[in-house]
């Protein structure tokens, strides 16, 4: 049991990539995170990753698709769009500052990865679309609030369970160490008695 717990703790200490959907409702004048996560199946691999974001505005029914992010930011989102992803490029999210009415539309996240295995260079393409709506005030989503509360309750429960298990394992290991020490002590006493008996038997 203690060995399983230690393995579990080691696994928790490592960063874990979880693919989650992006929020699609922004509030006017606030910041909005465009979440795009593309997890690697094998995190020990280090592919060449290229990230691109595109935006198609739904304002005035123009539907003009523009390139808003590659390795730098340009266009109408300049100074309002910042990188909000991870260093390993599994999370390639962006953050919109000071959301305006013209920010509503479709955002496309493209992640291109090239793997190098000698002369063999396979590649993968991940595409995700986020249809963003803009509202003057945030809507009260009771389901999201309930889910967030349950997530925190679960985290507290798991933390307490881990603490209890760690204390139990510590006591168990300490008890086993004491038993080993006692056994070694009694064995040493027994060996000394045998030596004394041998000395007495000698003529």
GROMACS .gro file of C-alpha atoms in nm:
model
  203
    1UNK     CA    1   0.000   0.000   0.000
    2UNK     CA    2   0.278   0.243   0.095
    3UNK     CA    3   0.466   0.163  -0.229
    4UNK     CA    4   0.151   0.239  -0.432
    5UNK     CA    5   0.109   0.567  -0.245
    6UNK     CA    6   0.469   0.669  -0.317
    7UNK     CA    7   0.424   0.592  -0.687
    8UNK     CA    8   0.103   0.796  -0.685
    9UNK     CA    9   0.281   1.093  -0.523
   10UNK     CA   10   0.564   1.076  -0.778
   11UNK     CA   11   0.307   1.075  -1.058
   12UNK     CA   12   0.130   1.378  -0.908
   13UNK     CA   13   0.458   1.570  -0.886
   14UNK     CA   14   0.496   1.548  -1.264
   15UNK     CA   15   0.310   1.799  -1.483
   16UNK     CA   16   0.004   1.645  -1.643
   17UNK     CA   17  -0.154   1.771  -1.965
   18UNK     CA   18  -0.534   1.771  -1.964
   19UNK     CA   19  -0.729   1.865  -2.276
   20UNK     CA   20  -1.012   2.099  -2.175
   21UNK     CA   21  -1.254   2.301  -2.384
   22UNK     CA   22  -1.234   2.678  -2.399
   23UNK     CA   23  -1.489   2.918  -2.257
   24UNK     CA   24  -1.696   3.075  -2.533
   25UNK     CA   25  -1.856   3.368  -2.352
   26UNK     CA   26  -1.663   3.691  -2.298
   27UNK     CA   27  -1.765   3.998  -2.099
   28UNK     CA   28  -1.730   4.340  -2.258
   29UNK     CA   29  -1.422   4.526  -2.134
   30UNK     CA   30  -1.273   4.228  -1.946
   31UNK     CA   31  -1.006   3.972  -2.037
   32UNK     CA   32  -1.088   3.646  -2.212
   33UNK     CA   33  -0.874   3.333  -2.236
   34UNK     CA   34  -0.892   3.140  -2.561
   35UNK     CA   35  -0.798   2.792  -2.442
   36UNK     CA   36  -0.628   2.560  -2.689
   37UNK     CA   37  -0.456   2.250  -2.553
   38UNK     CA   38  -0.291   1.985  -2.767
   39UNK     CA   39  -0.142   1.714  -2.545
   40UNK     CA   40   0.148   1.498  -2.653
   41UNK     CA   41   0.083   1.125  -2.623
   42UNK     CA   42   0.446   1.076  -2.524
   43UNK     CA   43   0.576   1.376  -2.331
   44UNK     CA   44   0.940   1.264  -2.354
   45UNK     CA   45   0.932   1.347  -2.726
   46UNK     CA   46   1.039   1.699  -2.826
   47UNK     CA   47   0.886   1.776  -3.166
   48UNK     CA   48   0.921   2.097  -3.363
   49UNK     CA   49   0.595   2.280  -3.291
   50UNK     CA   50   0.442   2.563  -3.491
   51UNK     CA   51   0.135   2.747  -3.362
   52UNK     CA   52  -0.104   2.964  -3.564
   53UNK     CA   53  -0.425   3.141  -3.469
   54UNK     CA   54  -0.686   3.271  -3.714
   55UNK     CA   55  -0.991   3.490  -3.658
   56UNK     CA   56  -1.310   3.518  -3.862
   57UNK     CA   57  -1.526   3.811  -3.756
   58UNK     CA   58  -1.903   3.773  -3.744
   59UNK     CA   59  -1.953   4.148  -3.730
   60UNK     CA   60  -2.147   4.292  -4.024
   61UNK     CA   61  -2.148   3.941  -4.180
   62UNK     CA   62  -1.810   4.002  -4.343
   63UNK     CA   63  -1.657   3.666  -4.241
   64UNK     CA   64  -1.306   3.775  -4.344
   65UNK     CA   65  -1.050   3.528  -4.207
   66UNK     CA   66  -0.731   3.693  -4.078
   67UNK     CA   67  -0.409   3.555  -3.933
   68UNK     CA   68  -0.371   3.693  -3.578
   69UNK     CA   69  -0.087   3.489  -3.429
   70UNK     CA   70   0.219   3.299  -3.548
   71UNK     CA   71   0.547   3.375  -3.375
   72UNK     CA   72   0.439   3.734  -3.321
   73UNK     CA   73   0.117   3.932  -3.291
   74UNK     CA   74  -0.014   4.166  -3.555
   75UNK     CA   75  -0.333   4.307  -3.700
   76UNK     CA   76  -0.634   4.439  -3.506
   77UNK     CA   77  -0.537   4.243  -3.194
   78UNK     CA   78  -0.192   4.398  -3.159
   79UNK     CA   79  -0.127   4.508  -2.798
   80UNK     CA   80  -0.451   4.332  -2.693
   81UNK     CA   81  -0.362   3.968  -2.753
   82UNK     CA   82  -0.094   3.802  -2.536
   83UNK     CA   83   0.051   3.452  -2.512
   84UNK     CA   84  -0.099   3.249  -2.226
   85UNK     CA   85   0.038   2.901  -2.301
   86UNK     CA   86   0.307   2.672  -2.164
   87UNK     CA   87   0.678   2.642  -2.245
   88UNK     CA   88   0.639   2.287  -2.377
   89UNK     CA   89   0.373   2.412  -2.624
   90UNK     CA   90   0.109   2.166  -2.514
   91UNK     CA   91  -0.099   2.459  -2.394
   92UNK     CA   92  -0.101   2.720  -2.671
   93UNK     CA   93  -0.374   2.946  -2.532
   94UNK     CA   94  -0.406   3.319  -2.592
   95UNK     CA   95  -0.551   3.597  -2.378
   96UNK     CA   96  -0.759   3.884  -2.519
   97UNK     CA   97  -0.732   4.206  -2.320
   98UNK     CA   98  -1.017   4.459  -2.303
   99UNK     CA   99  -1.273   4.261  -2.502
  100UNK     CA  100  -1.476   4.465  -2.752
  101UNK     CA  101  -1.789   4.395  -2.956
  102UNK     CA  102  -1.576   4.339  -3.266
  103UNK     CA  103  -1.400   4.043  -3.097
  104UNK     CA  104  -1.699   3.813  -3.145
  105UNK     CA  105  -1.648   3.549  -3.411
  106UNK     CA  106  -1.467   3.223  -3.477
  107UNK     CA  107  -1.111   3.167  -3.353
  108UNK     CA  108  -0.910   2.883  -3.506
  109UNK     CA  109  -0.616   2.726  -3.328
  110UNK     CA  110  -0.373   2.528  -3.549
  111UNK     CA  111  -0.091   2.323  -3.393
  112UNK     CA  112   0.155   2.162  -3.635
  113UNK     CA  113   0.411   1.920  -3.496
  114UNK     CA  114   0.701   1.755  -3.678
  115UNK     CA  115   0.880   1.457  -3.521
  116UNK     CA  116   1.231   1.355  -3.618
  117UNK     CA  117   1.328   0.986  -3.615
  118UNK     CA  118   1.635   0.983  -3.833
  119UNK     CA  119   1.520   1.009  -4.196
  120UNK     CA  120   1.158   0.949  -4.093
  121UNK     CA  121   0.980   1.278  -4.007
  122UNK     CA  122   0.609   1.227  -3.938
  123UNK     CA  123   0.389   1.524  -3.854
  124UNK     CA  124   0.054   1.590  -3.689
  125UNK     CA  125  -0.196   1.875  -3.729
  126UNK     CA  126  -0.445   1.970  -3.457
  127UNK     CA  127  -0.722   2.222  -3.530
  128UNK     CA  128  -0.970   2.364  -3.282
  129UNK     CA  129  -1.245   2.620  -3.332
  130UNK     CA  130  -1.379   2.856  -3.065
  131UNK     CA  131  -1.698   3.050  -3.140
  132UNK     CA  132  -1.680   3.354  -2.913
  133UNK     CA  133  -1.979   3.560  -2.805
  134UNK     CA  134  -1.952   3.895  -2.624
  135UNK     CA  135  -2.198   4.008  -2.355
  136UNK     CA  136  -2.226   4.323  -2.148
  137UNK     CA  137  -2.256   4.130  -1.820
  138UNK     CA  138  -2.149   3.783  -1.714
  139UNK     CA  139  -2.433   3.531  -1.698
  140UNK     CA  140  -2.484   3.328  -1.382
  141UNK     CA  141  -2.399   2.972  -1.482
  142UNK     CA  142  -2.502   2.765  -1.179
  143UNK     CA  143  -2.371   2.445  -1.338
  144UNK     CA  144  -2.020   2.590  -1.375
  145UNK     CA  145  -2.027   2.724  -1.017
  146UNK     CA  146  -2.141   2.385  -0.881
  147UNK     CA  147  -1.873   2.203  -1.081
  148UNK     CA  148  -1.604   2.437  -0.948
  149UNK     CA  149  -1.719   2.386  -0.587
  150UNK     CA  150  -1.719   2.007  -0.632
  151UNK     CA  151  -1.369   2.022  -0.782
  152UNK     CA  152  -1.235   2.208  -0.477
  153UNK     CA  153  -1.415   1.968  -0.238
  154UNK     CA  154  -1.258   1.673  -0.422
  155UNK     CA  155  -0.912   1.832  -0.404
  156UNK     CA  156  -0.948   1.891  -0.028
  157UNK     CA  157  -1.065   1.531   0.022
  158UNK     CA  158  -0.773   1.390  -0.178
  159UNK     CA  159  -0.525   1.608   0.011
  160UNK     CA  160  -0.658   1.489   0.348
  161UNK     CA  161  -0.655   1.127   0.230
  162UNK     CA  162  -0.293   1.160   0.119
  163UNK     CA  163  -0.195   1.312   0.454
  164UNK     CA  164  -0.362   1.027   0.646
  165UNK     CA  165  -0.195   0.766   0.427
  166UNK     CA  166   0.145   0.932   0.464
  167UNK     CA  167   0.113   0.936   0.845
  168UNK     CA  168   0.006   0.570   0.839
  169UNK     CA  169   0.302   0.472   0.618
  170UNK     CA  170   0.544   0.672   0.835
  171UNK     CA  171   0.424   0.495   1.151
  172UNK     CA  172   0.438   0.157   0.978
  173UNK     CA  173   0.793   0.215   0.855
  174UNK     CA  174   0.902   0.344   1.198
  175UNK     CA  175   0.751   0.038   1.368
  176UNK     CA  176   0.923  -0.199   1.125
  177UNK     CA  177   1.257  -0.019   1.185
  178UNK     CA  178   1.212  -0.060   1.561
  179UNK     CA  179   1.139  -0.432   1.519
  180UNK     CA  180   1.453  -0.471   1.306
  181UNK     CA  181   1.661  -0.291   1.568
  182UNK     CA  182   1.514  -0.505   1.849
  183UNK     CA  183   1.581  -0.823   1.650
  184UNK     CA  184   1.940  -0.714   1.584
  185UNK     CA  185   1.984  -0.632   1.953
  186UNK     CA  186   1.857  -0.971   2.070
  187UNK     CA  187   2.068  -1.149   1.809
  188UNK     CA  188   2.380  -0.965   1.925
  189UNK     CA  189   2.305  -1.060   2.289
  190UNK     CA  190   2.255  -1.422   2.186
  191UNK     CA  191   2.584  -1.430   1.997
  192UNK     CA  192   2.768  -1.282   2.299
  193UNK     CA  193   2.620  -1.548   2.530
  194UNK     CA  194   2.731  -1.823   2.291
  195UNK     CA  195   3.085  -1.683   2.285
  196UNK     CA  196   3.096  -1.674   2.665
  197UNK     CA  197   2.976  -2.036   2.686
  198UNK     CA  198   3.247  -2.143   2.441
  199UNK     CA  199   3.514  -1.971   2.647
  200UNK     CA  200   3.395  -2.148   2.964
  201UNK     CA  201   3.399  -2.490   2.792
  202UNK     CA  202   3.759  -2.449   2.684
  203UNK     CA  203   4.009  -2.634   2.918
   0.00000   0.00000   0.00000
